[in-house]
Short mmCIF file of C-alpha atoms in Angstrom, two decimals:
data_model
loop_
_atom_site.label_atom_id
_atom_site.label_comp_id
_atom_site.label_asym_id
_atom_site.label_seq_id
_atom_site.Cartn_x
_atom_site.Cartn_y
_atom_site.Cartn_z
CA UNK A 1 157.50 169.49 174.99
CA UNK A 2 159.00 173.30 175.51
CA UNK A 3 160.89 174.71 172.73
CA UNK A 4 164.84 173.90 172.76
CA UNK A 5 166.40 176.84 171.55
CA UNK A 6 169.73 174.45 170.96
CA UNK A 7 167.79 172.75 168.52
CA UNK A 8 167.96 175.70 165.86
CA UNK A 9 171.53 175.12 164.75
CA UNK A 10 170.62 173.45 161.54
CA UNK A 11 170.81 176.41 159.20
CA UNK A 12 169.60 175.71 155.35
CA UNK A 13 172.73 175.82 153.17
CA UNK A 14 173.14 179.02 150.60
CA UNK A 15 172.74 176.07 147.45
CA UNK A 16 168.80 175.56 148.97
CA UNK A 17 167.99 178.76 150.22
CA UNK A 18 169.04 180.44 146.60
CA UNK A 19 166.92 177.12 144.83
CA UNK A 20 163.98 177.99 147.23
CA UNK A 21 164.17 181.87 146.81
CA UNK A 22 163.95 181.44 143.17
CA UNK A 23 161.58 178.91 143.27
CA UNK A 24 159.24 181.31 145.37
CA UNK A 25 159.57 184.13 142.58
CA UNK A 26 158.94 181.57 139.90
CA UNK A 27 155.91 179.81 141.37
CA UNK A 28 154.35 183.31 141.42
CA UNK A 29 155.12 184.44 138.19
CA UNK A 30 154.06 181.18 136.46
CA UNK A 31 150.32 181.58 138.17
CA UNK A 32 150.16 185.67 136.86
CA UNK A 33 149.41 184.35 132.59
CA UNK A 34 146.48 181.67 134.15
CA UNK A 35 145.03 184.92 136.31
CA UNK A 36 145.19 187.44 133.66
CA UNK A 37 144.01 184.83 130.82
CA UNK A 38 140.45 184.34 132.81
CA UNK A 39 140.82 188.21 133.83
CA UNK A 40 141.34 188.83 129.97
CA UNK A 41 138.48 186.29 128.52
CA UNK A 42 135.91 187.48 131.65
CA UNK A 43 135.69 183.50 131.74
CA UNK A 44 136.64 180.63 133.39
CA UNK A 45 135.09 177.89 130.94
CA UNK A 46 137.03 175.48 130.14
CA UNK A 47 138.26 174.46 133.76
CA UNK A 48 136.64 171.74 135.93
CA UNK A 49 135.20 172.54 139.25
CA UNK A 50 136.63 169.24 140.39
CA UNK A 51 140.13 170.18 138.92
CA UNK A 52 139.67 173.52 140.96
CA UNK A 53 138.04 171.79 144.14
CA UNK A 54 141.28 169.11 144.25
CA UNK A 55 143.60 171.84 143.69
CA UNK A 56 142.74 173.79 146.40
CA UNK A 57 141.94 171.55 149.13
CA UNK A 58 145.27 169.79 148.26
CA UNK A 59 146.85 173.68 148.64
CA UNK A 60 145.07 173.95 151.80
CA UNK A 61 146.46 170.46 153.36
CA UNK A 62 149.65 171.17 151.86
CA UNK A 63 149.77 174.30 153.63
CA UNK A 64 148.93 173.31 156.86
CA UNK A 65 150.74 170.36 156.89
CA UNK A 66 154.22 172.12 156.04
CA UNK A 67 153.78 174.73 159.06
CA UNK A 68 153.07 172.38 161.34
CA UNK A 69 156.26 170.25 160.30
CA UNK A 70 158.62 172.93 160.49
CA UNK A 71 157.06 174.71 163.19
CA UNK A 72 160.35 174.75 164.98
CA UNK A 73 161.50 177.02 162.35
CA UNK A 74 159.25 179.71 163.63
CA UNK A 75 159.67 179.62 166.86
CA UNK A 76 163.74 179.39 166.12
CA UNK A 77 163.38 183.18 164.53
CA UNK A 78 162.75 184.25 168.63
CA UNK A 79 166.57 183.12 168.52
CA UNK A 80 167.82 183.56 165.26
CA UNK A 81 169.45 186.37 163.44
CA UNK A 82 166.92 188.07 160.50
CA UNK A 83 168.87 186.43 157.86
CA UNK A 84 168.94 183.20 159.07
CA UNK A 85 165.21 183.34 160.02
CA UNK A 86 164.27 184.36 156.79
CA UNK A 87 166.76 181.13 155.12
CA UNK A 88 164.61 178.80 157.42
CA UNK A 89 161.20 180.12 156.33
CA UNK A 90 161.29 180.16 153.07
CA UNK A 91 160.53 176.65 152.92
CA UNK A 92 157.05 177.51 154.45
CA UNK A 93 157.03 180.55 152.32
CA UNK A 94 157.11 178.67 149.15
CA UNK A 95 154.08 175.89 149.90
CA UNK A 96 152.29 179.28 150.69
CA UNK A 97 152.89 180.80 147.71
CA UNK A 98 152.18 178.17 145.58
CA UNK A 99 148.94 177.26 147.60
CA UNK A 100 147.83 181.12 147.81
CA UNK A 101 147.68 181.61 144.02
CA UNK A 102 146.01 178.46 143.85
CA UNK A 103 143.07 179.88 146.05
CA UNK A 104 143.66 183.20 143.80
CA UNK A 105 142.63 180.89 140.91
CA UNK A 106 139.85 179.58 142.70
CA UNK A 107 137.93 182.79 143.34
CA UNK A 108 138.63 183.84 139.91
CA UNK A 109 137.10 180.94 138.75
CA UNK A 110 133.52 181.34 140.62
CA UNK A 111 133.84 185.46 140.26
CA UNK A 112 134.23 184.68 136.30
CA UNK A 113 131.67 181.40 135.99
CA UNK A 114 130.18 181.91 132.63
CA UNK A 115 126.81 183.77 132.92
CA UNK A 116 125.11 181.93 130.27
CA UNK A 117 126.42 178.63 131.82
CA UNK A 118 124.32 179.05 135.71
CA UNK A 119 120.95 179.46 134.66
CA UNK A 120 118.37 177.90 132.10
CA UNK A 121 115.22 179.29 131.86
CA UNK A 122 111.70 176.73 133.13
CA UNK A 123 108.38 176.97 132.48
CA UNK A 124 105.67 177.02 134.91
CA UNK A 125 103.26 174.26 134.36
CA UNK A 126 99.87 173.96 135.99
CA UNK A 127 97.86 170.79 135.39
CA UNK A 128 94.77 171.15 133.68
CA UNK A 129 91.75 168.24 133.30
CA UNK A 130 94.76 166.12 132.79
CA UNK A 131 97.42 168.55 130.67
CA UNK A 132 99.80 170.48 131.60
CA UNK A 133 99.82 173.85 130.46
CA UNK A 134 102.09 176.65 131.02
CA UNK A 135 101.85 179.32 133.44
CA UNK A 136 102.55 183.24 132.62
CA UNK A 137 105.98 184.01 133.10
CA UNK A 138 109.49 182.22 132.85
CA UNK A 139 111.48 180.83 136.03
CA UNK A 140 114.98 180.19 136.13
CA UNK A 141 116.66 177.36 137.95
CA UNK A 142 120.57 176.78 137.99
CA UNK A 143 122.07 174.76 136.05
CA UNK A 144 124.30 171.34 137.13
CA UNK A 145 127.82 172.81 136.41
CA UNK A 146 126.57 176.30 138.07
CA UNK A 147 125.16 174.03 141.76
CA UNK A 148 128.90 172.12 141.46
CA UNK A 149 131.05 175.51 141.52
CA UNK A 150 128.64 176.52 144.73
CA UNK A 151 129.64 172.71 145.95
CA UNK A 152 133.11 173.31 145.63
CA UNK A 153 132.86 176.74 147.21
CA UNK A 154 130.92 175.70 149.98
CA UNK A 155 133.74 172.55 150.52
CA UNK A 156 136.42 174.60 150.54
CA UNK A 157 135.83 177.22 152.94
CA UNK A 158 134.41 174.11 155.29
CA UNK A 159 138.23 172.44 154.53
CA UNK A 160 140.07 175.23 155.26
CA UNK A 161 137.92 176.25 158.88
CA UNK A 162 138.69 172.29 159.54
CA UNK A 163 142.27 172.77 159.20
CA UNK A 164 142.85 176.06 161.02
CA UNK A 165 140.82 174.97 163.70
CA UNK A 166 142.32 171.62 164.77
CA UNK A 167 145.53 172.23 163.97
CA UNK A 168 145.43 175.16 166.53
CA UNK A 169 143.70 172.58 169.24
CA UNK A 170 146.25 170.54 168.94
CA UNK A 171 149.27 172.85 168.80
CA UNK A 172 148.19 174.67 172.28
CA UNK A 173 146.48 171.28 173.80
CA UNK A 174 149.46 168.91 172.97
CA UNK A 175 152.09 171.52 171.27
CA UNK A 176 153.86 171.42 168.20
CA UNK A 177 156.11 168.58 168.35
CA UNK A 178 154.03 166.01 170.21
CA UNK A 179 153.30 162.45 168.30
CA UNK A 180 149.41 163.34 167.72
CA UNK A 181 150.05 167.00 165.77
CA UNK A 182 152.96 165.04 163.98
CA UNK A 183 150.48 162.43 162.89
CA UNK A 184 147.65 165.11 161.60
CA UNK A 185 150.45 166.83 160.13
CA UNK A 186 151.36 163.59 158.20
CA UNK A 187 148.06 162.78 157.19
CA UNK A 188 147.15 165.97 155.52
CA UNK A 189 150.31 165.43 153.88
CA UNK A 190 148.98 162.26 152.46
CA UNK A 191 145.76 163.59 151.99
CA UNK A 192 147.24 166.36 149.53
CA UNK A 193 149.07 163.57 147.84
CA UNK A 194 145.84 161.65 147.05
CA UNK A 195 143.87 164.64 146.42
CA UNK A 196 146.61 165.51 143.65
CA UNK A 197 146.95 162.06 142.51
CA UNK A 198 143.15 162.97 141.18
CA UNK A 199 143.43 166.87 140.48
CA UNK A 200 143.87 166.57 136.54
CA UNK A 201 142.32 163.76 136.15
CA UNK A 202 138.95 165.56 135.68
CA UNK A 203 140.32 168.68 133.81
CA UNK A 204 142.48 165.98 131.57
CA UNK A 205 138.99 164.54 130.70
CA UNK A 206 137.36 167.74 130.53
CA UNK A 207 140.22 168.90 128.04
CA UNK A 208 139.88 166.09 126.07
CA UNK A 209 135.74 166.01 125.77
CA UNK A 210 135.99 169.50 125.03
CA UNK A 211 138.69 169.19 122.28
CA UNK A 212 140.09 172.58 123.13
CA UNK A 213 142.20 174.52 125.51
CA UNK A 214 139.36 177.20 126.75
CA UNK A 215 140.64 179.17 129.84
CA UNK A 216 143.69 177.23 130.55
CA UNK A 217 147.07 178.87 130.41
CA UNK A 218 149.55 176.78 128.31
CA UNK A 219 152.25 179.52 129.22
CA UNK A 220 151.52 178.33 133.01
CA UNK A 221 151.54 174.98 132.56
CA UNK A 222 155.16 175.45 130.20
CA UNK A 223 156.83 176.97 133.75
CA UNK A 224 155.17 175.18 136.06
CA UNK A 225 155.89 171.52 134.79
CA UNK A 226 159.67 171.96 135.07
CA UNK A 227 158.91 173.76 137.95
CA UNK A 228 157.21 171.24 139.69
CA UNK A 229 160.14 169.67 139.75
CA UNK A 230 162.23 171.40 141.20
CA UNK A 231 159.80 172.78 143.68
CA UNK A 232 159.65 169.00 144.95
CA UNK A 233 163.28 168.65 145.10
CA UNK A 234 163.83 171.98 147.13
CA UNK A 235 161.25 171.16 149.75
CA UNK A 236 162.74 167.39 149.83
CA UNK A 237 166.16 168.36 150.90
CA UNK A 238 165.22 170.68 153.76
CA UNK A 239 165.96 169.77 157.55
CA UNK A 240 162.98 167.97 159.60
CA UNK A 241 160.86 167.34 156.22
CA UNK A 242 159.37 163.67 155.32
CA UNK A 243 158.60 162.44 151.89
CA UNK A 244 155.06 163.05 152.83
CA UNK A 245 155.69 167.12 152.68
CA UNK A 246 157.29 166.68 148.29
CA UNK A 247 155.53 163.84 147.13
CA UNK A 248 152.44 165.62 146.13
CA UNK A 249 154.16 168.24 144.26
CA UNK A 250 156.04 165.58 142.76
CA UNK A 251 153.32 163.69 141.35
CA UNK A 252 151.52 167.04 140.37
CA UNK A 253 154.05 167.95 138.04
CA UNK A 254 153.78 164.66 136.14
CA UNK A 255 150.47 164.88 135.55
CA UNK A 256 150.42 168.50 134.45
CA UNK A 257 152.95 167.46 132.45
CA UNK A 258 150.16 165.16 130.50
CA UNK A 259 148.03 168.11 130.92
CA UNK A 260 150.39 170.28 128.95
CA UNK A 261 150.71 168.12 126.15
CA UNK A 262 147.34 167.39 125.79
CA UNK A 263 146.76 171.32 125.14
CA UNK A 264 149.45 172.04 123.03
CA UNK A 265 147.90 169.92 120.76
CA UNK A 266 144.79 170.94 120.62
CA UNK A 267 146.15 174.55 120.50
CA UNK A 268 147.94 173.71 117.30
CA UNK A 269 145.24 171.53 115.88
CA UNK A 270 143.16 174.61 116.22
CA UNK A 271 145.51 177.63 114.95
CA UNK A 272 146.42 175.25 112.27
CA UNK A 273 142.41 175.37 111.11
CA UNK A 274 142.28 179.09 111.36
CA UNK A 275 145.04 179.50 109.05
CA UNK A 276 143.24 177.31 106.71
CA UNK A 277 140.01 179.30 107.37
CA UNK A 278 141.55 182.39 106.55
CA UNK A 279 143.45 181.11 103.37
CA UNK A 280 140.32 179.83 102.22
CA UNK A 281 138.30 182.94 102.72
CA UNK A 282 141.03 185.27 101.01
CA UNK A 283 140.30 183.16 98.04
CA UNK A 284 136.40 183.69 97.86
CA UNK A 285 137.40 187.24 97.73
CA UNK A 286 137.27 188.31 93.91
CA UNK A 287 140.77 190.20 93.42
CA UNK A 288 140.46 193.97 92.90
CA UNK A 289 141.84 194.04 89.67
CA UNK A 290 139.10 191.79 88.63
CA UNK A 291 136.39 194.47 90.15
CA UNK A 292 138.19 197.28 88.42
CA UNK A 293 138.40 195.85 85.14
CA UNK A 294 135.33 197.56 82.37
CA UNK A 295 133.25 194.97 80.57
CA UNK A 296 134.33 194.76 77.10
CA UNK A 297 130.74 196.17 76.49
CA UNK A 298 130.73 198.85 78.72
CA UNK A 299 134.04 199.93 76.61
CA UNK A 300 132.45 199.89 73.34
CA UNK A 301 132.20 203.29 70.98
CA UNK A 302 129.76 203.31 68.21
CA UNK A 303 131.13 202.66 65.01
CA UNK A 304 131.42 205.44 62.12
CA UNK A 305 129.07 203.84 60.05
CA UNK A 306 126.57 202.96 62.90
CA UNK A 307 126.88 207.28 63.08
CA UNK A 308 126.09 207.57 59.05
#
């Protein structure tokens, strides 16, 4: 079907586009403590590959699904004034941002992998008359967590070439608007929804196993749960948009919001035991008025008639 220029009338009202605008800002600044906190620690441990694999091929479907539902609203800025383009895209803008500083977290997260956590050293063994004995020299092999992160790299780069390529077969084969781009746009939609349905499930677990917070941002997770929110609500109410395009967001901020708690008690749990720590070792400390204080023996002067 050609583009309709008569269908670009629908103009986002000035209540959404200010929601969405500040939305955008928000979404980025809530991501900037998790990126500096691993940039900070030189770490990512702490956060599950799985959390990071979910999160970002849910961005990536997320992504592609929104463009391809309001693609109208890109070909509309041919027609459009900038202002009103720029109301109508900001829709798209926002799943981008919010899917972009996912993928900023995910290549933070294999650039920082824990060193000591990829390798373990392994002998060499060579059998001898029955017994194995060890060879000169130590090998390395990686580790389980260390071959997952290169898993999750390797599946994410093979989602997003997936996307980008048939998404762009079927926008110039069929075009944007016919029933079978709709349908892939719908089912990545559903697909995000399902893969963030599962997202914190593993880093939920992994939180709890580990019993503390590690490289996770609690400041993140204390915008972004609100946030979530309202992100789902803005995306919700704007023109040629199915439940298929919020839901995932929706059910993302629920979850974190379970996250969230989870960590902020651990995080008191464990400044509460450094306090005591540090109360109890200012106590072992001998005060310095003890340490100054002469022995009563030390102080003693030899008597007169000790002299005679």
């Amino acid at each position: 079907m050609p583009f309709d220029p008569t269908v670009c009338g629908e103009v986002p009202s000035s209540h959404n586009t200010f929601l969405t605008a500040l939305l955008c800002v928000g979404t980025f600044l809530s991501y900037l403590p998790q990126h500096l906190k691993i940039l900070n620690r030189r770490s990512s441990d702490g956060i599950s590959p799985y959390f990071i694999l979910l999160g970002t091929i849910g961005a990536g479907s997320n992504i592609t699904n929104i463009v391809l539902l309001q693609f109208i609203a890109l070909q509309c800025c041919t027609v459009q004034t900038l202002g009103v383009c720029v109301a109508s895209l900001l829709g798209i803008v926002q799943v981008c941002i919010q899917g972009g500083m996912f993928y900023i977290t995910f290549v933070l997260y294999m650039a920082f992998f824990p060193e000591q956590s990829k390798y373990i050293a392994a002998e060499e063994t060579e059998e001898t008359d029955g017994e194995a004995r060890p060879l000169l020299g130590r090998m390395q092999r990686a580790t389980l967590e260390w071959q997952t992160a290169l898993w999750v790299a390797a599946a994410v780069a093979t989602h997003a070439i997936v996307c980008i390529l048939m998404s762009a077969l079927l926008v110039m084969a069929v075009g944007p608007y016919a029933g079978p781009t709709r349908t892939w746009a719908s089912l990545l939609g559903l697909f995000s929804l399902c893969l963030t349905c599962m997202q914190f499930f593993p880093q939920i677990v992994k939180t709890w196993r580990a019993g503390a917070v590690g490289a996770l941002s609690i400041p993140m997770m204390l915008m972004q749960t609100p946030g979530g929110f309202l992100f789902a609500y803005s995306i919700a109410i704007r023109p040629g948009v199915n439940w298929s395009s919020w839901i995932s967001t929706f059910v993302a901020a629920t979850l974190q919001g379970v996250l969230l708690a989870i960590c902020l008690v651990f995080d008191a749990r464990e400044k509460r035991a450094l306090s005591v720590d540090d109360r109890s070792a200012g106590d072992s400390q001998p005060s310095p008025a003890a340490n100054s204080q002469p022995s009563p023996a030390a102080n003693s002067q030899p008597s007169p008639a000790a002299d005679a």
